Coordinates of C-alpha atoms in Angstrom, one line a residue:
M1 CA 0.0 0.0 0.0
S2 CA 1.4 3.4 -1.0
M3 CA 1.4 5.9 1.8
S4 CA 1.7 9.6 1.7
A5 CA 5.2 11.1 1.8
F6 CA 4.0 12.7 5.1
N7 CA 4.0 9.4 6.8
G8 CA 6.5 6.7 7.8
A9 CA 5.2 3.4 9.2
H10 CA 7.0 2.0 12.3
T11 CA 4.7 -0.8 13.2
T12 CA 2.0 -2.7 11.3
F13 CA -0.2 -4.9 13.3
P14 CA -2.8 -7.4 11.9
V15 CA -6.2 -7.7 13.5
L16 CA -7.7 -10.4 11.3
K17 CA -11.3 -11.7 11.1
M18 CA -12.4 -8.7 13.2
P19 CA -16.1 -9.0 14.1
I20 CA -17.8 -5.6 13.3
A21 CA -20.9 -5.2 15.5
E22 CA -22.4 -2.7 13.1
F23 CA -22.2 -5.2 10.3
A24 CA -23.7 -8.1 12.3
H25 CA -26.7 -8.5 9.9
D26 CA -24.6 -7.9 6.7
K27 CA -23.5 -10.7 4.4
D28 CA -19.9 -10.2 5.6
S29 CA -19.7 -9.2 9.2
T30 CA -16.0 -9.6 9.7
R31 CA -13.1 -7.6 8.3
D32 CA -9.3 -8.1 8.1
I33 CA -7.7 -5.0 9.5
V34 CA -4.1 -3.8 9.7
M35 CA -3.2 -1.0 12.1
I36 CA -0.4 1.1 10.9
V37 CA 1.5 3.2 13.4
D38 CA 3.7 6.0 12.0
E39 CA 6.9 7.1 13.8
E40 CA 7.5 10.7 14.8
I41 CA 11.2 11.5 14.3
V42 CA 11.6 15.2 14.8
D43 CA 11.3 17.2 18.0
E44 CA 8.8 20.0 18.7
C45 CA 6.4 19.2 15.9
A46 CA 8.8 20.2 13.2
E47 CA 7.3 17.6 10.7
P48 CA 3.8 16.5 9.8
R49 CA 2.0 14.7 12.7
Q50 CA 2.6 11.0 12.7
M51 CA -0.6 9.1 13.4
V52 CA -2.3 5.7 13.6
W53 CA -4.2 4.4 10.6
F54 CA -6.7 1.6 10.4
V55 CA -6.7 -0.2 7.0
D56 CA -9.3 -2.7 5.8
V57 CA -7.3 -5.4 3.9
T58 CA -10.2 -7.8 3.5
I59 CA -9.7 -7.5 -0.2
E60 CA -5.9 -7.6 -0.3
K61 CA -5.5 -6.1 -3.7
T62 CA -7.4 -2.9 -2.7
P63 CA -6.5 -1.9 0.9
M64 CA -8.5 1.0 2.1
V65 CA -7.9 3.4 5.0
I66 CA -11.0 3.4 7.1
S67 CA -10.0 5.6 10.1
S68 CA -7.2 7.3 12.0
Y69 CA -6.2 8.3 15.5
T70 CA -4.0 10.9 16.9
A71 CA -3.6 12.1 20.5
K72 CA -5.1 15.7 20.8
E73 CA -2.3 18.3 21.2
A74 CA -4.6 20.7 23.0
N75 CA -5.4 18.0 25.7
G76 CA -1.9 18.4 27.1
N77 CA -0.1 21.3 25.3
F78 CA 2.3 18.7 24.0
F79 CA 3.9 21.0 21.5
E80 CA 5.1 23.2 24.4
R81 CA 6.5 20.2 26.4
G82 CA 9.5 19.6 24.1
G83 CA 10.8 16.4 22.6
R84 CA 8.7 14.5 20.1
F85 CA 4.9 14.5 20.0
G86 CA 3.2 12.0 17.7
S87 CA 2.9 8.2 17.5
H88 CA 5.8 5.8 17.6
A89 CA 4.7 2.2 18.1
S90 CA 1.9 -0.1 19.2
N91 CA 1.8 -3.2 21.3
E92 CA 2.1 -6.4 19.3
S93 CA 0.7 -9.0 21.6
M94 CA -2.1 -11.2 20.3
A95 CA -3.0 -12.4 23.8
P96 CA -6.9 -12.8 23.9
V97 CA -7.3 -10.4 26.9
C98 CA -6.7 -7.3 24.6
Y99 CA -6.5 -8.6 21.0
K100 CA -9.3 -7.3 18.9
K101 CA -10.5 -5.1 21.8
M102 CA -7.7 -2.6 22.6
A103 CA -4.5 -1.3 21.2
F104 CA -1.8 0.6 23.1
I105 CA 0.1 3.4 21.3
S106 CA 3.3 5.1 22.5
V107 CA 3.1 8.8 21.7
F108 CA 6.4 10.1 23.1
N109 CA 5.7 13.2 25.3
A110 CA 2.0 12.2 25.4
G111 CA 2.9 8.9 27.1
V112 CA 0.9 5.8 26.2
R113 CA -2.7 5.8 24.9
A114 CA -5.2 3.0 25.2
L115 CA -7.6 2.7 22.2
D116 CA -10.9 0.9 22.0
I117 CA -10.6 -0.8 18.6
R118 CA -13.6 -3.0 18.7
D119 CA -15.0 -0.8 16.0
P120 CA -11.9 0.0 13.9
Y121 CA -14.0 2.4 11.8
H122 CA -14.3 4.6 14.9
P123 CA -11.3 3.9 17.3
T124 CA -11.7 5.7 20.6
E125 CA -9.2 6.7 23.3
V126 CA -10.3 5.1 26.6
G127 CA -7.2 5.8 28.8
Y128 CA -3.7 7.1 28.9
F129 CA -0.7 7.3 31.2
I130 CA 2.1 9.9 31.1
P131 CA 5.1 9.2 33.3
A132 CA 6.2 11.8 35.8
I133 CA 9.4 13.8 35.0
T134 CA 12.3 12.7 37.0
A135 CA 15.9 13.9 37.6
N136 CA 17.2 11.2 35.3
I137 CA 15.5 12.5 32.1
D138 CA 17.7 13.7 29.3
K139 CA 17.1 17.1 27.7
R140 CA 15.8 17.4 24.2
C141 CA 17.3 20.2 22.2
V142 CA 16.4 22.0 19.0
K143 CA 18.2 24.9 17.3
V144 CA 16.3 28.2 17.4
D145 CA 18.1 31.2 15.8
G146 CA 21.3 29.2 15.8
K147 CA 21.2 28.4 19.6
D148 CA 20.1 25.3 21.4
R149 CA 16.8 25.5 23.2
C150 CA 16.5 22.5 25.5
K151 CA 13.5 21.0 27.4
V152 CA 13.1 18.1 29.7
A153 CA 10.3 15.9 28.2
I154 CA 8.9 12.4 28.6
Q155 CA 9.6 10.3 25.5
T156 CA 7.5 7.1 25.8
N157 CA 9.1 4.9 23.1
N158 CA 7.9 1.3 23.2
V159 CA 4.9 -0.4 24.6
E160 CA 3.9 -4.1 25.0
T161 CA 1.2 -6.1 26.8
D162 CA 1.1 -9.5 28.3
D163 CA -1.6 -12.2 28.6
R164 CA -2.6 -10.8 32.1
S165 CA -3.3 -7.4 30.5
Y166 CA -0.3 -5.6 32.1
I167 CA 1.1 -2.9 29.9
Y168 CA 4.9 -2.2 29.8
I169 CA 6.3 1.1 28.5
V170 CA 9.9 2.3 28.2
D171 CA 11.1 5.8 27.7
R172 CA 14.0 6.8 25.4
A173 CA 14.9 9.8 27.6
N174 CA 16.0 7.7 30.7
T175 CA 12.7 7.8 32.6
G176 CA 12.9 4.0 32.7
M177 CA 10.3 1.3 32.5
H178 CA 6.7 1.4 33.9
T179 CA 4.4 -1.5 34.4
L180 CA 0.8 -0.4 34.2
E181 CA -2.6 -2.0 35.0
L182 CA -5.9 -1.4 33.3
T183 CA -8.5 0.5 35.2
G184 CA -11.9 2.0 34.5
E185 CA -13.4 1.7 31.0
S186 CA -10.3 0.0 29.6
R187 CA -10.5 -2.8 32.2
K188 CA -14.2 -3.3 31.3
I189 CA -13.3 -3.6 27.6
A190 CA -10.8 -6.3 28.4
G191 CA -13.5 -8.2 30.3
L192 CA -11.7 -8.0 33.6
P193 CA -13.4 -7.8 37.0

């Protein structure tokens, strides 16, 4: 599938034979979906926003983008925080607890985002976690008028889940690793008590 020059895929994750509740009475009520997660590579929004794309590949010869997701900049003034802001990667576990229900996206200075993907035509953010800034975090610098402007910013880089529904995130700016547990709406979606 040819993508726009604005985008650069980091992770592609298949979600095959996805049951679509809206299509329950249609002839074909399942779809083969691939989630494409772009990678932001430039600090302080100095490139087009990298996002998450949901592609229907049920008919392999004609893949079609059906929806997208991006963390909202205004919900955290992420441009002002420094470092990268935009998607980086997704979890890749196919453990039944979250597979075909939720995806977890690392979004650098916006932490990790939990998406309800049960309807891939309308993915919805149902939770997030942004690690606290610590004394160990590296500065992220950009050149402004020939001088370095540096900020301390969370840079959540990688995310993975396990078969118990724990989420593991690591930060590329020395914040370390965090182990997270689902709560609230995301816990209900996973079918956990």
